Coordinates of C-alpha atoms in Angstrom, one line a residue:
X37 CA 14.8 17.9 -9.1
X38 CA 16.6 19.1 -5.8
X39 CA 14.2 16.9 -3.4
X40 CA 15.3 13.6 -4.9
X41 CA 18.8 14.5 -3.9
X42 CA 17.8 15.3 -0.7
X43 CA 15.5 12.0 0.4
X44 CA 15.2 11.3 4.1
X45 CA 17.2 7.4 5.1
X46 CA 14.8 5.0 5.3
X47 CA 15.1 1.1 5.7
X48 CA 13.0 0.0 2.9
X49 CA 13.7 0.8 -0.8
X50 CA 14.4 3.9 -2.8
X51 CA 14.0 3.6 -6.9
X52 CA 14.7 6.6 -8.2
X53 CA 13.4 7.1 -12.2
X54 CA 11.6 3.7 -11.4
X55 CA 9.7 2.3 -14.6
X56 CA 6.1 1.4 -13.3
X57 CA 4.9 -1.1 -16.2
X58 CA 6.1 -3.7 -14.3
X59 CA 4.3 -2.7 -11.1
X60 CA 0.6 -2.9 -12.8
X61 CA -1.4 -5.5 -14.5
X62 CA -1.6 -3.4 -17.5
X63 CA 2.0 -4.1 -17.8
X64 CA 2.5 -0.3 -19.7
X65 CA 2.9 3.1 -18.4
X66 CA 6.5 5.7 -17.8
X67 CA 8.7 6.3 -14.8
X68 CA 7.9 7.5 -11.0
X69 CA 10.5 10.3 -10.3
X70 CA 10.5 7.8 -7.1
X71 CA 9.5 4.8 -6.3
X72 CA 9.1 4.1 -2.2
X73 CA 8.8 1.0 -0.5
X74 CA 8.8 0.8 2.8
X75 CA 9.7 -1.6 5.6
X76 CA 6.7 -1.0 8.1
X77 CA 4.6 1.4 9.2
X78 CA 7.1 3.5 11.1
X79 CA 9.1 3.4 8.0
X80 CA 6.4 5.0 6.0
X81 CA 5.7 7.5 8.5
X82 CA 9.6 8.8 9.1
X83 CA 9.6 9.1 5.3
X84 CA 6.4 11.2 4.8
X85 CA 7.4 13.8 7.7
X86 CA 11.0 14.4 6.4
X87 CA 9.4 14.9 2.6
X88 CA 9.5 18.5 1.3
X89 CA 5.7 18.9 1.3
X90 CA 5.6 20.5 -1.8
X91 CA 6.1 16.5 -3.4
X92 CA 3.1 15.0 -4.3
X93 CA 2.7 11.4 -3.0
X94 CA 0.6 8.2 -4.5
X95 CA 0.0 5.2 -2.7
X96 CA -0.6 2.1 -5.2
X97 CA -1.5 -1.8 -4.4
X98 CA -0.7 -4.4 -7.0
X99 CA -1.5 -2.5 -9.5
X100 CA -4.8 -4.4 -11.0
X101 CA -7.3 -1.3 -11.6
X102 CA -4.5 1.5 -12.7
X103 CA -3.5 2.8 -15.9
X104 CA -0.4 4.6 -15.9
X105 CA 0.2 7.2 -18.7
X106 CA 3.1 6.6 -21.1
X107 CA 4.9 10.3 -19.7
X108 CA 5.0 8.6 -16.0
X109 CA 4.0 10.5 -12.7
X110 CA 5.2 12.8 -10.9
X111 CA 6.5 12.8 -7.1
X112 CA 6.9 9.7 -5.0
X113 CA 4.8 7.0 -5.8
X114 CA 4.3 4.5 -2.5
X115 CA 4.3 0.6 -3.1
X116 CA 3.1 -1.3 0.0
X117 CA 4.2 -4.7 0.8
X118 CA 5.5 -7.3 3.0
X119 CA 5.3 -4.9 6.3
X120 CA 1.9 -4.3 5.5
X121 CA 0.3 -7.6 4.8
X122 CA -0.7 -9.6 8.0
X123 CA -4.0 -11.4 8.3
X124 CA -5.3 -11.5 12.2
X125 CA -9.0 -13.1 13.2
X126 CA -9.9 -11.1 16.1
X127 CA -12.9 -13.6 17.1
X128 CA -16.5 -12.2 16.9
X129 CA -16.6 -13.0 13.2
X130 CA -14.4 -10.1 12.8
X131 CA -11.0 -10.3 11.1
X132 CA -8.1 -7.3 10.5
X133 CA -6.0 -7.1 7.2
X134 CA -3.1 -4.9 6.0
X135 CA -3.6 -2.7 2.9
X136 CA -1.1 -5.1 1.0
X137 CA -3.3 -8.1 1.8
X138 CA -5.0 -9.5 -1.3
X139 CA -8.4 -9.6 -1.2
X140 CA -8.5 -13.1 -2.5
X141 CA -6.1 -13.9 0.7
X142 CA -8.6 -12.0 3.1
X143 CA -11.4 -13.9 1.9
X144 CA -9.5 -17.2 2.3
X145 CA -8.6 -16.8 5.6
X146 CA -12.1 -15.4 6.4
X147 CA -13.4 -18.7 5.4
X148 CA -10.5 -20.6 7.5
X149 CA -12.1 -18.7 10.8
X150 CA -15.5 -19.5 9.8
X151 CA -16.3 -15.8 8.9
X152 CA -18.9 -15.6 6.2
X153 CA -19.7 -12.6 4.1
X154 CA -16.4 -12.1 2.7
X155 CA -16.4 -14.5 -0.5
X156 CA -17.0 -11.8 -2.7
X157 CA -13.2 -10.8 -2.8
X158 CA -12.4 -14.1 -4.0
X159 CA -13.5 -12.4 -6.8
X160 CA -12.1 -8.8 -7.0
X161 CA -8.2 -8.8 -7.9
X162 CA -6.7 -6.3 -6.0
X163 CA -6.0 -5.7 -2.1
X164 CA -7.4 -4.3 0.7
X165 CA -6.4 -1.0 0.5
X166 CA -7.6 -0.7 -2.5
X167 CA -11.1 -2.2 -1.9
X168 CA -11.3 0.3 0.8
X169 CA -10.5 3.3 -0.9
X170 CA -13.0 3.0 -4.0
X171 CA -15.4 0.4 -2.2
X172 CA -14.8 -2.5 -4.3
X173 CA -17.1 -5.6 -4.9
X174 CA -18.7 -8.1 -7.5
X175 CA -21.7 -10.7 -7.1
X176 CA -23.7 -8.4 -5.1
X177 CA -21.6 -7.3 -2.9
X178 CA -19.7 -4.6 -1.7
X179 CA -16.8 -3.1 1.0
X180 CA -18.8 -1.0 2.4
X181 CA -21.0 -4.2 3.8
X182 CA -18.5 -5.7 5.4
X183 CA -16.0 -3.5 6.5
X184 CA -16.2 -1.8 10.2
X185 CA -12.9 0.1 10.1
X186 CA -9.6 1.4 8.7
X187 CA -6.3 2.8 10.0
X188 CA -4.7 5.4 7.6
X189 CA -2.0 7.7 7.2
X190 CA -2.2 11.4 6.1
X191 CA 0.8 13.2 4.1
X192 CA 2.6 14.4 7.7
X193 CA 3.1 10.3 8.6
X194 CA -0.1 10.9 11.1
X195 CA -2.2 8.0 11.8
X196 CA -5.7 7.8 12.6
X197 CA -8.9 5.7 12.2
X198 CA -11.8 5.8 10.0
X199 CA -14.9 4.4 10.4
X200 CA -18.4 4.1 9.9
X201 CA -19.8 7.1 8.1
X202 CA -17.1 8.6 8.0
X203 CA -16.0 6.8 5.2
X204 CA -18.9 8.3 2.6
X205 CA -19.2 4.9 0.8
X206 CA -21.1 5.2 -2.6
X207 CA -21.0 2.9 -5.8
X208 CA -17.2 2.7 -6.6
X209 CA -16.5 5.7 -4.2
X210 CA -15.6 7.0 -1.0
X211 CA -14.1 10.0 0.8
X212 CA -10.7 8.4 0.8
X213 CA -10.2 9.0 -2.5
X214 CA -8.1 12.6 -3.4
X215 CA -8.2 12.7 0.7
X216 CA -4.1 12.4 0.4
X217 CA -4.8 9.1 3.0
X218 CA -2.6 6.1 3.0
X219 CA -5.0 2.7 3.8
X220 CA -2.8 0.8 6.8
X221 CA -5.3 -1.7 7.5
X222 CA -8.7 -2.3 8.2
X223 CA -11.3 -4.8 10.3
X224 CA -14.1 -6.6 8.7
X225 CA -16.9 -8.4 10.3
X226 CA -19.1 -11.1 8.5
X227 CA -21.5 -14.0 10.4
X228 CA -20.3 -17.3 11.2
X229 CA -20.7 -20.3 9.1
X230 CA -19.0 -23.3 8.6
X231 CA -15.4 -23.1 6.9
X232 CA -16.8 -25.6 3.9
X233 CA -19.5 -24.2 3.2
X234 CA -17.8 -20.6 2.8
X235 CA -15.0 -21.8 0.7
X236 CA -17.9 -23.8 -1.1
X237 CA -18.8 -20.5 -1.9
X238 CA -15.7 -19.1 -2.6
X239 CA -14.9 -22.1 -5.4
X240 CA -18.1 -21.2 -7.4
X241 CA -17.1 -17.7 -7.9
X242 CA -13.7 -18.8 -8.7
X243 CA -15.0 -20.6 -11.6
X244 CA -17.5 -18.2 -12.4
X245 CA -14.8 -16.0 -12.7
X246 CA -12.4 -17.8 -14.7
X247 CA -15.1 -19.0 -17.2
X248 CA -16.4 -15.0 -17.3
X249 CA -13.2 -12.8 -17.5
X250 CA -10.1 -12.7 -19.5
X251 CA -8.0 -13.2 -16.2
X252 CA -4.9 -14.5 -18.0
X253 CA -4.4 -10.9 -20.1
X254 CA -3.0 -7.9 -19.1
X255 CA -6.0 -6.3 -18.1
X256 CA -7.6 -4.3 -15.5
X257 CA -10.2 -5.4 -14.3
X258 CA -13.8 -3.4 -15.2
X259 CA -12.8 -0.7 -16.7
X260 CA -16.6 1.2 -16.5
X261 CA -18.4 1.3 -13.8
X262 CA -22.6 -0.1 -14.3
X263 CA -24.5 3.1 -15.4
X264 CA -28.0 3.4 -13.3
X265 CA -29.9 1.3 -15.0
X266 CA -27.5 -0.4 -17.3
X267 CA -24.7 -2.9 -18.0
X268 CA -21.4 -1.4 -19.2
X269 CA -20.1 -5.0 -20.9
X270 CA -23.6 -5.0 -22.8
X271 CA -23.4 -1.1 -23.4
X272 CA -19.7 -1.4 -25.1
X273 CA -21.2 -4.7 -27.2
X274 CA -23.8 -3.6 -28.8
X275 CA -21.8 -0.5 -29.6
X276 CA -19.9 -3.0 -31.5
X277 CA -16.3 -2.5 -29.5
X278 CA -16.1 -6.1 -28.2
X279 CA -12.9 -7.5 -29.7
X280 CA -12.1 -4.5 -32.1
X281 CA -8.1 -3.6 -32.3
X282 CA -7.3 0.0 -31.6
X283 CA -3.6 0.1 -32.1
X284 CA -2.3 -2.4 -29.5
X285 CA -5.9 -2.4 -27.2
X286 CA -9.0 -4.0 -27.5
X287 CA -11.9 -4.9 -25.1
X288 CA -12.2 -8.5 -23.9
X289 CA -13.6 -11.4 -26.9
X290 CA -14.5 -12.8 -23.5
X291 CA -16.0 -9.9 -21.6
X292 CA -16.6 -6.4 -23.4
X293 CA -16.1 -4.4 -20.7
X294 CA -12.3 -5.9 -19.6
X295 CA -10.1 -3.7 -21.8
X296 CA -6.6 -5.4 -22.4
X297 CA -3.2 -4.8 -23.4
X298 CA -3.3 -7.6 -26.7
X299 CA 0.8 -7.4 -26.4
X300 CA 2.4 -4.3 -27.6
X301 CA -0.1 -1.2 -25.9
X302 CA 0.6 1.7 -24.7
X303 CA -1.0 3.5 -22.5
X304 CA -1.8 5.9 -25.2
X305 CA -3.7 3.2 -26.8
X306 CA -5.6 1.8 -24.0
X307 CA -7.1 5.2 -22.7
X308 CA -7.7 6.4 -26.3
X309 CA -9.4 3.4 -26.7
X310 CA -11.6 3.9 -23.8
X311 CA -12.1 7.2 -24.9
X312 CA -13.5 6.5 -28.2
X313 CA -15.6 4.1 -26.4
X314 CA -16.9 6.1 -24.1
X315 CA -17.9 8.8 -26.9
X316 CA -19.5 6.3 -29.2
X317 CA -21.3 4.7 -26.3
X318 CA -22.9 8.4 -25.6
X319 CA -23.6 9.3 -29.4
X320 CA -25.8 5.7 -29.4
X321 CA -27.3 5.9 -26.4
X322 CA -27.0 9.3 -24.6
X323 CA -25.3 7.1 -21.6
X324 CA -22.4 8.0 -19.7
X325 CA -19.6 5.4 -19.2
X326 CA -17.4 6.5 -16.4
X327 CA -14.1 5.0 -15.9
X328 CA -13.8 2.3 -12.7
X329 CA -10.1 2.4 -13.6
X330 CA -8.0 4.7 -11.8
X331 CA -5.8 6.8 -14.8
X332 CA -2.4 8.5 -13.4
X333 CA 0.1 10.5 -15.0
X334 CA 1.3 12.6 -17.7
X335 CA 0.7 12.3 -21.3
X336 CA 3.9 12.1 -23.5

């Protein structure tokens, strides 16, 4: 591929070939023809405008709701990190995050400025820019409750700001997704309340969590979204999938709708098995599982 011999300089990181098991939760998945990770915002936007336009571009987080296919992906796939992950409370019971934040680290130092609202990602492990992009949330609530704004990047390096309906929030959705938008950062507001009794809060879905959801595997988090009307854990249960190998996959002992790599997956294994779900699911029930977890890549 000529491009990758002609990459623009750039102060971050290059990885060329890059192996991208080790950048997702899964902990399975091929190469990126390149990996990118940048130093700061300008960094990112130098890179994109210098990029033959013609090569496709992903932006990932930690890696906690993606499968990656076994054949790897294609183009430049973006990593953001320490340049993107500042926490700032801007008073007003508002506070601003960068993409790479976690959202278990926004909700913490909500709670430290007396921000309330924002437990709900001590529950949800990923970051903010993911949360944005597919309006992530658990207990009840949602991103699109809480958030007020976001800055993001198009595929020139161009920045500009989202907000309010502009961002088309529906259940596990909104118009940032295939919009070729990179999530800089984005403002939340919650109520005010006392630090204690937020992290109070925060400590009893914690637990809830832990006790709930096989967070020790290599998993990804749900992998269906909730069907209208139904629960996708109880959906793959009584289809009787809960704890049934397939190859080196299985759905959670714990929680049937967590599927997880049991050691020696591929990715093969874990969408196939989702797959067969899925269909089994519809033959007994005529309902629709649709994947929560984001699939990239080519086959091998």
């Amino acid at each position: 591929m000529t491009w990758k011999t002609q990459l623009p300089a750039v102060r971050g990181k290059l990885l060329v070939d890059e192996a991208l098991a080790p950048f997702t939760w899964f902990r399975v998945g091929g190469p990126a023809d390149l990996v990118f990770l940048p130093a700061d915002e300008p960094d990112l936007s130098d890179f994109l405008k210098a990029l033959d336009p013609a090569v496709p571009v992903l932006a990932i987080g930690v890696g906690s709701n993606l499968l990656v296919r076994d054949g790897g992906v294609e183009g430049v796939v973006i990593r953001l990190g320490k340049g993107f992950n500042t926490v700032e409370p801007l008073g007003d019971n508002r506070i601003k995050a960068g993409s790479a934040v976690p959202d278990a680290i926004l909700a913490r130092k909500a709670a430290d400025a007396g921000i309330a609202g924002l437990e709900f990602y001590a529950g949800i492990p990923g970051t903010v820019g993911g949360a944005t992009v597919m309006n992530a949330g658990c207990y009840g609530s949602e991103t699109v409750n809480v958030i007020r704004s976001a800055r993001v990047m198009d595929r020139q390096g161009n920045v500009r700001e989202i907000c309010g309906d502009q961002f088309d929030f529906t259940y596990r959705h909104s118009a940032l997704q295939g919009a070729d938008l990179i999530v800089l950062d984005a403002i939340f507001e919650g109520t005010a309340d006392q630090p204690s009794e937020i992290k109070a809060r925060m400590r009893a879905i914690t637990e809830r969590r832990e006790t709930t959801q096989p967070i020790r595997e290599k998993t990804g988090g749900s992998t269906f979204k909730n069907p209208p009307g139904h629960s996708s854990w109880k959906l793959v249960d009584e289809a009787g999938w809960r704890g049934k190998p397939y190859g080196g996959a299985m759905f959670s002992p714990l929680h049937s709708n967590f599927l997880i790599n049991t050691g020696e997956a591929t990715a093969a294994d874990l969408e196939g098995l989702g797959d067969t779900v899925r269909a089994d699911v519809l033959a007994k029930t005529g309902v629709q599982l649709e994947w929560e977890i984001k699939r990239i890549g080519r086959n091998l």
